[in-house]
Amino acid sequence: MKEKLQQISDEALQSIETANESSLEQIKIKYLGKKGELTAVLRGMGALSPEERPKIGQLANEVREKIESAIAKKVQQTKSKALELKLKAEKIDVTMPGTALPAGHIHPLTSVQRELENIFIGMGFEVVEGPEVELDYYNFQALNIPENHPARDTQDTFYITDKILLRSQTSPVQVRTMEHRKPPIRIISPGRVYRSDALDSTHSPLFHQLEGLVVDKGITMGDLKGTLETFAKKMFGEDTRIRFRPHHFPFTEPSAEVDASCFVCGGKGCRLCKGEGWIEILGAGMVHPFVLSNCGIDPEEYSGFAFGLGIERITMISRGIDDIRLFYENDQRFLDQF
Ligand code: DAH
């Protein structure tokens, strides 16, 4: 039996020596498993004499321990060898460019709003904001649009109560600003406005405007024209000219609609300007004396000009977009183009 144990030990250690990861498992089963060779020897110990039994038992345990530790050692060796090979094979080039994550970008309306803000900030204007949920007083009455005035028809909006509504224009910010500031005032106010218009390619119940207001001593229509001309050149190109057409707004007197010469054809007439050579860009005028006095500013001492433009409109003109609905649909095929 002693010889048998010695033989098992020699054989096992030898095969462990040359084994790989998967054959190690086989070896373990072959010698140490339930039906393994060493187990078989231990089972036969009943036939031994009482003197021999402990000696053989001890020897068998030693053999088991030897085999177990040889296997454990080999497992360790094969593992570290595998790791070494892997590290050699998989070199990492840290100078290689990474995989770029797709990054979003700002919405075309936001980008044009910022462009507009930057142009006016460059001319010394300050950006102020007003509430979208507004009082009838600021949206209409203080702007010289009393109840039942026909101008309310073109600016029908959403009413929360008789006196509270979603603002239909950014012009109420003029009043709010003049109420608590002394001239000189030079502000622009961009933001959302609402009208109960049905959605089509040029109308939306929600859109964006940018309001401008300048009040000081001796402000004239010449200042308005110079300011808007500078703006148009910065926005549409240095060759751009502007023209004023007489118009009516209740809160300015005189009032004008302002066109820019078409930046695509230079004024000859093309598809963008519909053959006109001119594109309407905004409404403007000299602040009505009633509006100044409504805000506690003496129209004998001060004068001012104001203008209001649609940010969607400017974006559509400058980016060649023919349907306002595209701005609000969040279709990535559209947004990705900007
Ligand atoms: N609030 C006007 C509108 O929504 C636009 C406008 C016209 C604003 C003339 C002004 C202005 O400040 O002076 O149609």
mmCIF file of C-alpha atoms and ligand atoms in Angstrom:
data_model
loop_
_atom_site.group_PDB
_atom_site.id
_atom_site.type_symbol
_atom_site.label_atom_id
_atom_site.label_comp_id
_atom_site.label_asym_id
_atom_site.label_seq_id
_atom_site.Cartn_x
_atom_site.Cartn_y
_atom_site.Cartn_z
ATOM 1 C CA MET A 1 0.000 0.000 0.000
ATOM 2 C CA LYS A 2 2.881 2.311 0.791
ATOM 3 C CA GLU A 3 4.225 1.702 -2.718
ATOM 4 C CA LYS A 4 0.815 2.332 -4.195
ATOM 5 C CA LEU A 5 0.635 5.705 -2.385
ATOM 6 C CA GLN A 6 4.137 6.609 -3.534
ATOM 7 C CA GLN A 7 3.201 5.711 -7.085
ATOM 8 C CA ILE A 8 0.030 7.845 -6.931
ATOM 9 C CA SER A 9 2.017 10.743 -5.546
ATOM 10 C CA ASP A 10 4.731 10.525 -8.249
ATOM 11 C CA GLU A 11 2.252 10.183 -11.088
ATOM 12 C CA ALA A 12 0.032 12.968 -9.871
ATOM 13 C CA LEU A 13 2.871 15.425 -9.311
ATOM 14 C CA GLN A 14 4.286 14.679 -12.726
ATOM 15 C CA SER A 15 1.036 15.222 -14.565
ATOM 16 C CA ILE A 16 0.393 18.414 -12.580
ATOM 17 C CA GLU A 17 3.771 19.657 -13.732
ATOM 18 C CA THR A 18 2.754 19.549 -17.431
ATOM 19 C CA ALA A 19 -0.946 20.344 -16.986
ATOM 20 C CA ASN A 20 -2.889 23.346 -18.236
ATOM 21 C CA GLU A 21 -5.930 25.043 -16.756
ATOM 22 C CA SER A 22 -8.521 22.513 -17.956
ATOM 23 C CA SER A 23 -6.482 19.347 -17.462
ATOM 24 C CA LEU A 24 -5.753 20.439 -13.861
ATOM 25 C CA GLU A 25 -9.429 20.008 -13.084
ATOM 26 C CA GLN A 26 -9.330 16.485 -14.566
ATOM 27 C CA ILE A 27 -6.282 15.623 -12.465
ATOM 28 C CA LYS A 28 -7.979 16.836 -9.327
ATOM 29 C CA ILE A 29 -10.961 14.555 -10.024
ATOM 30 C CA LYS A 30 -8.740 11.625 -11.014
ATOM 31 C CA TYR A 31 -6.762 11.613 -7.742
ATOM 32 C CA LEU A 32 -8.759 13.427 -5.111
ATOM 33 C CA GLY A 33 -12.341 12.998 -6.314
ATOM 34 C CA LYS A 34 -14.932 10.707 -4.698
ATOM 35 C CA LYS A 35 -14.052 7.958 -7.120
ATOM 36 C CA GLY A 36 -10.436 9.021 -7.301
ATOM 37 C CA GLU A 37 -7.337 6.860 -6.847
ATOM 38 C CA LEU A 38 -6.330 8.209 -3.447
ATOM 39 C CA THR A 39 -9.865 7.843 -2.163
ATOM 40 C CA ALA A 40 -9.835 4.217 -3.330
ATOM 41 C CA VAL A 41 -6.663 3.559 -1.302
ATOM 42 C CA LEU A 42 -8.177 5.094 1.811
ATOM 43 C CA ARG A 43 -11.250 2.933 1.388
ATOM 44 C CA GLY A 44 -9.053 -0.188 1.366
ATOM 45 C CA MET A 45 -7.512 0.729 4.713
ATOM 46 C CA GLY A 46 -10.031 -1.428 6.558
ATOM 47 C CA ALA A 47 -8.020 -4.475 5.500
ATOM 48 C CA LEU A 48 -4.873 -3.220 7.253
ATOM 49 C CA SER A 49 -3.631 -4.256 10.642
ATOM 50 C CA PRO A 50 -4.259 -1.808 13.502
ATOM 51 C CA GLU A 51 -0.514 -0.957 13.684
ATOM 52 C CA GLU A 52 -0.237 -0.175 10.020
ATOM 53 C CA ARG A 53 -3.480 1.781 9.708
ATOM 54 C CA PRO A 54 -2.324 5.112 11.317
ATOM 55 C CA LYS A 55 0.987 5.084 9.439
ATOM 56 C CA ILE A 56 -0.666 4.535 6.105
ATOM 57 C CA GLY A 57 -3.373 7.026 7.060
ATOM 58 C CA GLN A 58 -0.757 9.657 7.823
ATOM 59 C CA LEU A 59 1.080 8.913 4.617
ATOM 60 C CA ALA A 60 -2.151 9.143 2.606
ATOM 61 C CA ASN A 61 -2.876 12.544 4.158
ATOM 62 C CA GLU A 62 0.602 13.741 3.296
ATOM 63 C CA VAL A 63 0.129 12.612 -0.295
ATOM 64 C CA ARG A 64 -3.259 14.402 -0.446
ATOM 65 C CA GLU A 65 -1.750 17.597 0.929
ATOM 66 C CA LYS A 66 1.147 17.382 -1.537
ATOM 67 C CA ILE A 67 -1.186 16.924 -4.492
ATOM 68 C CA GLU A 68 -3.521 19.697 -3.299
ATOM 69 C CA SER A 69 -0.739 22.232 -2.831
ATOM 70 C CA ALA A 70 0.880 21.256 -6.158
ATOM 71 C CA ILE A 71 -2.456 21.852 -7.879
ATOM 72 C CA ALA A 72 -2.965 25.186 -6.094
ATOM 73 C CA LYS A 73 0.524 26.290 -7.063
ATOM 74 C CA LYS A 74 -0.009 25.293 -10.688
ATOM 75 C CA VAL A 75 -3.335 27.139 -10.799
ATOM 76 C CA GLN A 76 -1.552 30.240 -9.564
ATOM 77 C CA GLN A 77 1.191 29.816 -12.149
ATOM 78 C CA THR A 78 -1.155 29.346 -15.099
ATOM 79 C CA LYS A 79 -3.197 32.352 -14.016
ATOM 80 C CA SER A 80 -0.271 34.723 -13.791
ATOM 81 C CA LYS A 81 1.122 33.364 -17.047
ATOM 82 C CA ALA A 82 -2.196 34.011 -18.779
ATOM 83 C CA LEU A 83 -2.272 37.541 -17.417
ATOM 84 C CA GLU A 84 1.256 38.148 -18.577
ATOM 85 C CA LEU A 85 0.403 36.971 -22.089
ATOM 86 C CA LYS A 86 -2.738 39.082 -22.143
ATOM 87 C CA LEU A 87 -0.850 42.197 -21.090
ATOM 88 C CA LYS A 88 1.736 41.556 -23.780
ATOM 89 C CA ALA A 89 -0.880 41.003 -26.462
ATOM 90 C CA GLU A 90 -3.179 43.897 -25.562
ATOM 91 C CA LYS A 91 -1.042 46.961 -25.765
ATOM 92 C CA ILE A 92 -2.999 50.169 -25.100
ATOM 93 C CA ASP A 93 -2.110 53.163 -27.235
ATOM 94 C CA VAL A 94 -2.953 56.069 -24.970
ATOM 95 C CA THR A 95 -2.289 58.528 -27.793
ATOM 96 C CA MET A 96 -5.107 57.099 -29.915
ATOM 97 C CA PRO A 97 -8.097 59.472 -30.342
ATOM 98 C CA GLY A 98 -11.101 58.485 -28.230
ATOM 99 C CA THR A 99 -14.570 57.680 -29.459
ATOM 100 C CA ALA A 100 -16.408 60.990 -29.648
ATOM 101 C CA LEU A 101 -19.790 61.107 -27.898
ATOM 102 C CA PRO A 102 -22.481 62.788 -29.989
ATOM 103 C CA ALA A 103 -22.940 66.245 -28.443
ATOM 104 C CA GLY A 104 -26.115 68.271 -28.818
ATOM 105 C CA HIS A 105 -26.210 71.947 -29.689
ATOM 106 C CA ILE A 106 -28.462 74.889 -29.000
ATOM 107 C CA HIS A 107 -31.750 75.315 -30.834
ATOM 108 C CA PRO A 108 -31.676 77.632 -33.895
ATOM 109 C CA LEU A 109 -34.128 80.012 -32.169
ATOM 110 C CA THR A 110 -31.874 80.254 -29.125
ATOM 111 C CA SER A 111 -28.850 80.811 -31.291
ATOM 112 C CA VAL A 112 -30.538 83.652 -33.217
ATOM 113 C CA GLN A 113 -31.836 85.151 -29.954
ATOM 114 C CA ARG A 114 -28.269 85.221 -28.630
ATOM 115 C CA GLU A 115 -27.025 86.714 -31.891
ATOM 116 C CA LEU A 116 -29.638 89.481 -31.613
ATOM 117 C CA GLU A 117 -28.800 90.093 -27.954
ATOM 118 C CA ASN A 118 -25.100 90.350 -28.751
ATOM 119 C CA ILE A 119 -25.686 92.889 -31.520
ATOM 120 C CA PHE A 120 -27.750 95.138 -29.215
ATOM 121 C CA ILE A 121 -25.500 94.627 -26.200
ATOM 122 C CA GLY A 122 -22.703 95.831 -28.499
ATOM 123 C CA MET A 123 -24.697 99.043 -29.011
ATOM 124 C CA GLY A 124 -25.055 99.603 -25.265
ATOM 125 C CA PHE A 125 -28.440 97.953 -24.661
ATOM 126 C CA GLU A 126 -29.195 95.993 -21.524
ATOM 127 C CA VAL A 127 -31.257 92.762 -21.542
ATOM 128 C CA VAL A 128 -34.307 92.762 -19.236
ATOM 129 C CA GLU A 129 -37.070 90.210 -18.860
ATOM 130 C CA GLY A 130 -40.762 90.428 -18.075
ATOM 131 C CA PRO A 131 -43.475 87.954 -17.075
ATOM 132 C CA GLU A 132 -45.253 85.774 -19.648
ATOM 133 C CA VAL A 133 -48.378 85.739 -17.488
ATOM 134 C CA GLU A 134 -49.242 89.418 -17.643
ATOM 135 C CA LEU A 135 -51.875 91.890 -16.566
ATOM 136 C CA ASP A 136 -54.243 93.237 -19.208
ATOM 137 C CA TYR A 137 -53.110 96.647 -18.003
ATOM 138 C CA TYR A 138 -49.480 96.163 -19.101
ATOM 139 C CA ASN A 139 -50.200 94.167 -22.249
ATOM 140 C CA PHE A 140 -52.877 96.552 -23.553
ATOM 141 C CA GLN A 141 -54.169 99.490 -21.523
ATOM 142 C CA ALA A 142 -50.887 101.159 -20.599
ATOM 143 C CA LEU A 143 -49.827 100.733 -24.238
ATOM 144 C CA ASN A 144 -52.730 102.896 -25.358
ATOM 145 C CA ILE A 145 -54.958 99.923 -26.279
ATOM 146 C CA PRO A 146 -58.117 100.376 -24.181
ATOM 147 C CA GLU A 147 -60.850 97.755 -23.887
ATOM 148 C CA ASN A 148 -62.709 97.257 -27.186
ATOM 149 C CA HIS A 149 -59.888 98.837 -29.191
ATOM 150 C CA PRO A 150 -59.693 97.088 -32.607
ATOM 151 C CA ALA A 151 -55.972 96.421 -32.124
ATOM 152 C CA ARG A 152 -57.012 93.755 -29.609
ATOM 153 C CA ASP A 153 -58.497 91.677 -32.443
ATOM 154 C CA THR A 154 -55.132 91.067 -34.085
ATOM 155 C CA GLN A 155 -53.610 90.193 -30.721
ATOM 156 C CA ASP A 156 -56.247 87.891 -29.285
ATOM 157 C CA THR A 157 -54.602 85.770 -26.634
ATOM 158 C CA PHE A 158 -55.293 83.282 -23.821
ATOM 159 C CA TYR A 159 -57.069 84.735 -20.784
ATOM 160 C CA ILE A 160 -56.585 83.397 -17.283
ATOM 161 C CA THR A 161 -59.117 85.864 -15.836
ATOM 162 C CA ASP A 162 -60.629 89.053 -17.276
ATOM 163 C CA LYS A 163 -57.578 90.936 -16.080
ATOM 164 C CA ILE A 164 -54.805 88.326 -16.421
ATOM 165 C CA LEU A 165 -53.608 86.906 -19.736
ATOM 166 C CA LEU A 166 -50.644 85.334 -21.521
ATOM 167 C CA ARG A 167 -48.842 88.334 -23.023
ATOM 168 C CA SER A 168 -49.428 88.737 -26.754
ATOM 169 C CA GLN A 169 -46.298 90.847 -27.253
ATOM 170 C CA THR A 170 -43.095 91.814 -25.422
ATOM 171 C CA SER A 171 -44.135 95.479 -25.429
ATOM 172 C CA PRO A 172 -45.487 95.342 -21.813
ATOM 173 C CA VAL A 173 -41.856 95.100 -20.684
ATOM 174 C CA GLN A 174 -41.462 98.693 -21.957
ATOM 175 C CA VAL A 175 -44.076 99.846 -19.454
ATOM 176 C CA ARG A 176 -42.727 97.755 -16.583
ATOM 177 C CA THR A 177 -39.238 99.149 -17.208
ATOM 178 C CA MET A 178 -40.294 102.806 -17.510
ATOM 179 C CA GLU A 179 -42.422 102.525 -14.365
ATOM 180 C CA HIS A 180 -39.444 101.912 -12.126
ATOM 181 C CA ARG A 181 -36.504 103.476 -13.946
ATOM 182 C CA LYS A 182 -35.540 107.025 -14.759
ATOM 183 C CA PRO A 183 -34.201 107.760 -18.280
ATOM 184 C CA PRO A 184 -31.744 107.248 -19.888
ATOM 185 C CA ILE A 185 -33.226 103.837 -20.667
ATOM 186 C CA ARG A 186 -31.747 101.535 -23.292
ATOM 187 C CA ILE A 187 -33.117 98.004 -23.073
ATOM 188 C CA ILE A 188 -34.030 94.986 -25.146
ATOM 189 C CA SER A 189 -36.386 92.303 -23.913
ATOM 190 C CA PRO A 190 -36.550 88.914 -25.621
ATOM 191 C CA GLY A 191 -39.098 86.267 -24.681
ATOM 192 C CA ARG A 192 -42.106 84.092 -25.362
ATOM 193 C CA VAL A 193 -45.440 85.572 -26.440
ATOM 194 C CA TYR A 194 -48.812 83.931 -27.071
ATOM 195 C CA ARG A 195 -51.749 84.423 -29.419
ATOM 196 C CA SER A 196 -54.842 82.362 -30.037
ATOM 197 C CA ASP A 197 -53.789 81.742 -33.632
ATOM 198 C CA ALA A 198 -54.195 78.397 -35.381
ATOM 199 C CA LEU A 199 -50.913 76.678 -36.182
ATOM 200 C CA ASP A 200 -49.890 76.921 -39.836
ATOM 201 C CA SER A 201 -46.652 77.472 -41.730
ATOM 202 C CA THR A 202 -46.343 81.114 -40.594
ATOM 203 C CA HIS A 203 -48.421 81.237 -37.364
ATOM 204 C CA SER A 204 -48.000 79.616 -33.987
ATOM 205 C CA PRO A 205 -49.907 80.147 -30.721
ATOM 206 C CA LEU A 206 -46.523 80.464 -29.028
ATOM 207 C CA PHE A 207 -43.637 82.364 -30.530
ATOM 208 C CA HIS A 208 -40.817 84.709 -29.544
ATOM 209 C CA GLN A 209 -40.312 88.438 -29.837
ATOM 210 C CA LEU A 210 -37.557 90.851 -29.014
ATOM 211 C CA GLU A 211 -38.548 94.311 -27.865
ATOM 212 C CA GLY A 212 -36.316 97.371 -27.882
ATOM 213 C CA LEU A 213 -36.774 100.654 -26.015
ATOM 214 C CA VAL A 214 -34.681 103.809 -25.780
ATOM 215 C CA VAL A 215 -35.835 106.827 -23.744
ATOM 216 C CA ASP A 216 -33.790 109.925 -23.080
ATOM 217 C CA LYS A 217 -33.737 113.678 -23.691
ATOM 218 C CA GLY A 218 -33.737 114.545 -27.380
ATOM 219 C CA ILE A 219 -34.224 111.056 -28.865
ATOM 220 C CA THR A 220 -35.417 111.365 -32.470
ATOM 221 C CA MET A 221 -36.543 109.223 -35.370
ATOM 222 C CA GLY A 222 -32.988 109.638 -36.701
ATOM 223 C CA ASP A 223 -31.711 107.701 -33.674
ATOM 224 C CA LEU A 224 -34.248 104.971 -34.387
ATOM 225 C CA LYS A 225 -33.199 104.766 -38.021
ATOM 226 C CA GLY A 226 -29.480 104.731 -37.229
ATOM 227 C CA THR A 227 -29.930 102.042 -34.594
ATOM 228 C CA LEU A 228 -32.001 99.792 -36.859
ATOM 229 C CA GLU A 229 -29.660 100.299 -39.803
ATOM 230 C CA THR A 230 -26.672 99.275 -37.699
ATOM 231 C CA PHE A 231 -28.628 96.264 -36.488
ATOM 232 C CA ALA A 232 -29.666 95.226 -40.039
ATOM 233 C CA LYS A 233 -26.094 95.471 -41.335
ATOM 234 C CA LYS A 234 -24.757 93.371 -38.447
ATOM 235 C CA MET A 235 -27.521 90.789 -38.851
ATOM 236 C CA PHE A 236 -27.849 90.482 -42.628
ATOM 237 C CA GLY A 237 -24.558 91.864 -43.989
ATOM 238 C CA GLU A 238 -22.780 95.195 -44.462
ATOM 239 C CA ASP A 239 -24.528 95.976 -47.779
ATOM 240 C CA THR A 240 -27.994 95.841 -46.228
ATOM 241 C CA ARG A 241 -30.173 98.961 -46.519
ATOM 242 C CA ILE A 242 -33.410 99.596 -44.630
ATOM 243 C CA ARG A 243 -36.602 101.462 -45.434
ATOM 244 C CA PHE A 244 -39.488 102.714 -43.308
ATOM 245 C CA ARG A 245 -43.091 102.289 -44.417
ATOM 246 C CA PRO A 246 -45.764 104.279 -42.561
ATOM 247 C CA HIS A 247 -47.860 102.072 -40.299
ATOM 248 C CA HIS A 248 -49.967 102.265 -37.177
ATOM 249 C CA PHE A 249 -49.268 100.944 -33.714
ATOM 250 C CA PRO A 250 -51.295 102.356 -30.822
ATOM 251 C CA PHE A 251 -48.214 102.783 -28.628
ATOM 252 C CA THR A 252 -46.001 104.677 -31.093
ATOM 253 C CA GLU A 253 -46.487 107.894 -33.034
ATOM 254 C CA PRO A 254 -45.341 107.997 -35.757
ATOM 255 C CA SER A 255 -45.139 104.270 -36.417
ATOM 256 C CA ALA A 256 -43.402 102.359 -39.159
ATOM 257 C CA GLU A 257 -42.905 98.908 -40.535
ATOM 258 C CA VAL A 258 -39.263 98.409 -41.354
ATOM 259 C CA ASP A 259 -37.922 96.413 -44.302
ATOM 260 C CA ALA A 260 -34.371 95.299 -44.995
ATOM 261 C CA SER A 261 -33.034 94.999 -48.537
ATOM 262 C CA CYS A 262 -32.976 91.330 -49.526
ATOM 263 C CA PHE A 263 -29.581 89.870 -48.605
ATOM 264 C CA VAL A 264 -29.933 87.089 -51.190
ATOM 265 C CA CYS A 265 -30.527 89.203 -54.326
ATOM 266 C CA GLY A 266 -29.398 92.584 -52.987
ATOM 267 C CA GLY A 267 -32.737 94.127 -53.945
ATOM 268 C CA LYS A 268 -33.234 92.858 -57.500
ATOM 269 C CA GLY A 269 -36.008 90.480 -56.493
ATOM 270 C CA CYS A 270 -35.774 86.748 -55.848
ATOM 271 C CA ARG A 271 -37.615 83.835 -54.286
ATOM 272 C CA LEU A 272 -36.794 84.834 -50.683
ATOM 273 C CA CYS A 273 -38.142 88.405 -51.044
ATOM 274 C CA LYS A 274 -40.934 87.219 -53.385
ATOM 275 C CA GLY A 275 -39.668 89.522 -56.114
ATOM 276 C CA GLU A 276 -39.942 92.599 -53.859
ATOM 277 C CA GLY A 277 -36.267 93.226 -53.172
ATOM 278 C CA TRP A 278 -37.277 94.012 -49.571
ATOM 279 C CA ILE A 279 -38.088 91.867 -46.557
ATOM 280 C CA GLU A 280 -40.191 93.087 -43.638
ATOM 281 C CA ILE A 281 -38.193 92.622 -40.443
ATOM 282 C CA LEU A 282 -39.921 94.540 -37.642
ATOM 283 C CA GLY A 283 -42.301 97.201 -36.356
ATOM 284 C CA ALA A 284 -41.088 100.422 -34.748
ATOM 285 C CA GLY A 285 -41.888 104.007 -33.901
ATOM 286 C CA MET A 286 -41.524 106.907 -31.484
ATOM 287 C CA VAL A 287 -42.987 106.057 -28.081
ATOM 288 C CA HIS A 288 -46.463 107.614 -27.838
ATOM 289 C CA PRO A 289 -46.634 110.525 -25.343
ATOM 290 C CA PHE A 290 -49.587 108.783 -23.648
ATOM 291 C CA VAL A 291 -47.433 105.729 -22.976
ATOM 292 C CA LEU A 292 -44.662 107.880 -21.492
ATOM 293 C CA SER A 293 -47.102 109.669 -19.176
ATOM 294 C CA ASN A 294 -48.777 106.362 -18.233
ATOM 295 C CA CYS A 295 -45.362 105.377 -16.873
ATOM 296 C CA GLY A 296 -44.699 108.662 -15.064
ATOM 297 C CA ILE A 297 -42.249 110.035 -17.619
ATOM 298 C CA ASP A 298 -42.851 113.618 -18.775
ATOM 299 C CA PRO A 299 -43.244 113.614 -22.597
ATOM 300 C CA GLU A 300 -42.324 117.336 -22.637
ATOM 301 C CA GLU A 301 -38.912 116.472 -21.224
ATOM 302 C CA TYR A 302 -38.215 113.045 -22.683
ATOM 303 C CA SER A 303 -38.779 111.193 -25.917
ATOM 304 C CA GLY A 304 -38.045 107.684 -27.013
ATOM 305 C CA PHE A 305 -38.228 105.064 -29.713
ATOM 306 C CA ALA A 306 -39.276 101.443 -29.595
ATOM 307 C CA PHE A 307 -39.236 98.454 -31.878
ATOM 308 C CA GLY A 308 -40.414 94.870 -31.808
ATOM 309 C CA LEU A 309 -39.349 91.928 -33.936
ATOM 310 C CA GLY A 310 -40.333 88.292 -34.243
ATOM 311 C CA ILE A 311 -37.404 85.979 -33.488
ATOM 312 C CA GLU A 312 -38.962 83.126 -35.519
ATOM 313 C CA ARG A 313 -39.312 85.443 -38.490
ATOM 314 C CA ILE A 314 -35.700 86.644 -38.333
ATOM 315 C CA THR A 315 -34.523 83.036 -37.938
ATOM 316 C CA MET A 316 -36.596 81.857 -40.899
ATOM 317 C CA ILE A 317 -35.266 84.649 -43.111
ATOM 318 C CA SER A 318 -31.645 84.282 -42.097
ATOM 319 C CA ARG A 319 -31.541 80.473 -42.057
ATOM 320 C CA GLY A 320 -33.774 79.800 -45.059
ATOM 321 C CA ILE A 321 -36.569 78.038 -43.128
ATOM 322 C CA ASP A 322 -40.011 78.035 -44.752
ATOM 323 C CA ASP A 323 -42.245 76.551 -42.035
ATOM 324 C CA ILE A 324 -42.521 77.871 -38.460
ATOM 325 C CA ARG A 325 -43.765 74.472 -37.199
ATOM 326 C CA LEU A 326 -40.301 73.002 -37.725
ATOM 327 C CA PHE A 327 -39.044 74.969 -34.692
ATOM 328 C CA TYR A 328 -41.319 73.167 -32.257
ATOM 329 C CA GLU A 329 -41.412 69.603 -33.585
ATOM 330 C CA ASN A 330 -37.980 68.599 -32.264
ATOM 331 C CA ASP A 331 -37.281 66.560 -35.375
ATOM 332 C CA GLN A 332 -33.586 65.827 -35.201
ATOM 333 C CA ARG A 333 -33.279 65.721 -39.003
ATOM 334 C CA PHE A 334 -34.213 69.422 -38.945
ATOM 335 C CA LEU A 335 -32.270 70.436 -35.832
ATOM 336 C CA ASP A 336 -29.077 68.690 -36.976
ATOM 337 C CA GLN A 337 -28.833 71.127 -39.885
ATOM 338 C CA PHE A 338 -27.919 74.045 -37.622
HETATM 339 N N1 DAH B 1 -45.682 94.698 -30.323
HETATM 340 C C1 DAH B 1 -45.799 94.788 -31.772
HETATM 341 C C2 DAH B 1 -46.436 93.525 -32.313
HETATM 342 O O1 DAH B 1 -46.444 92.532 -31.645
HETATM 343 C C3 DAH B 1 -44.454 95.001 -32.389
HETATM 344 C C4 DAH B 1 -43.953 96.374 -32.139
HETATM 345 C C5 DAH B 1 -44.206 97.386 -33.023
HETATM 346 C C6 DAH B 1 -43.238 96.659 -30.981
HETATM 347 C C7 DAH B 1 -43.744 98.654 -32.801
HETATM 348 C C8 DAH B 1 -42.801 97.961 -30.759
HETATM 349 C C9 DAH B 1 -43.064 98.961 -31.692
HETATM 350 O O2 DAH B 1 -42.111 98.309 -29.688
HETATM 351 O O3 DAH B 1 -42.602 100.195 -31.447
HETATM 352 O O4 DAH B 1 -46.921 93.544 -33.408
#
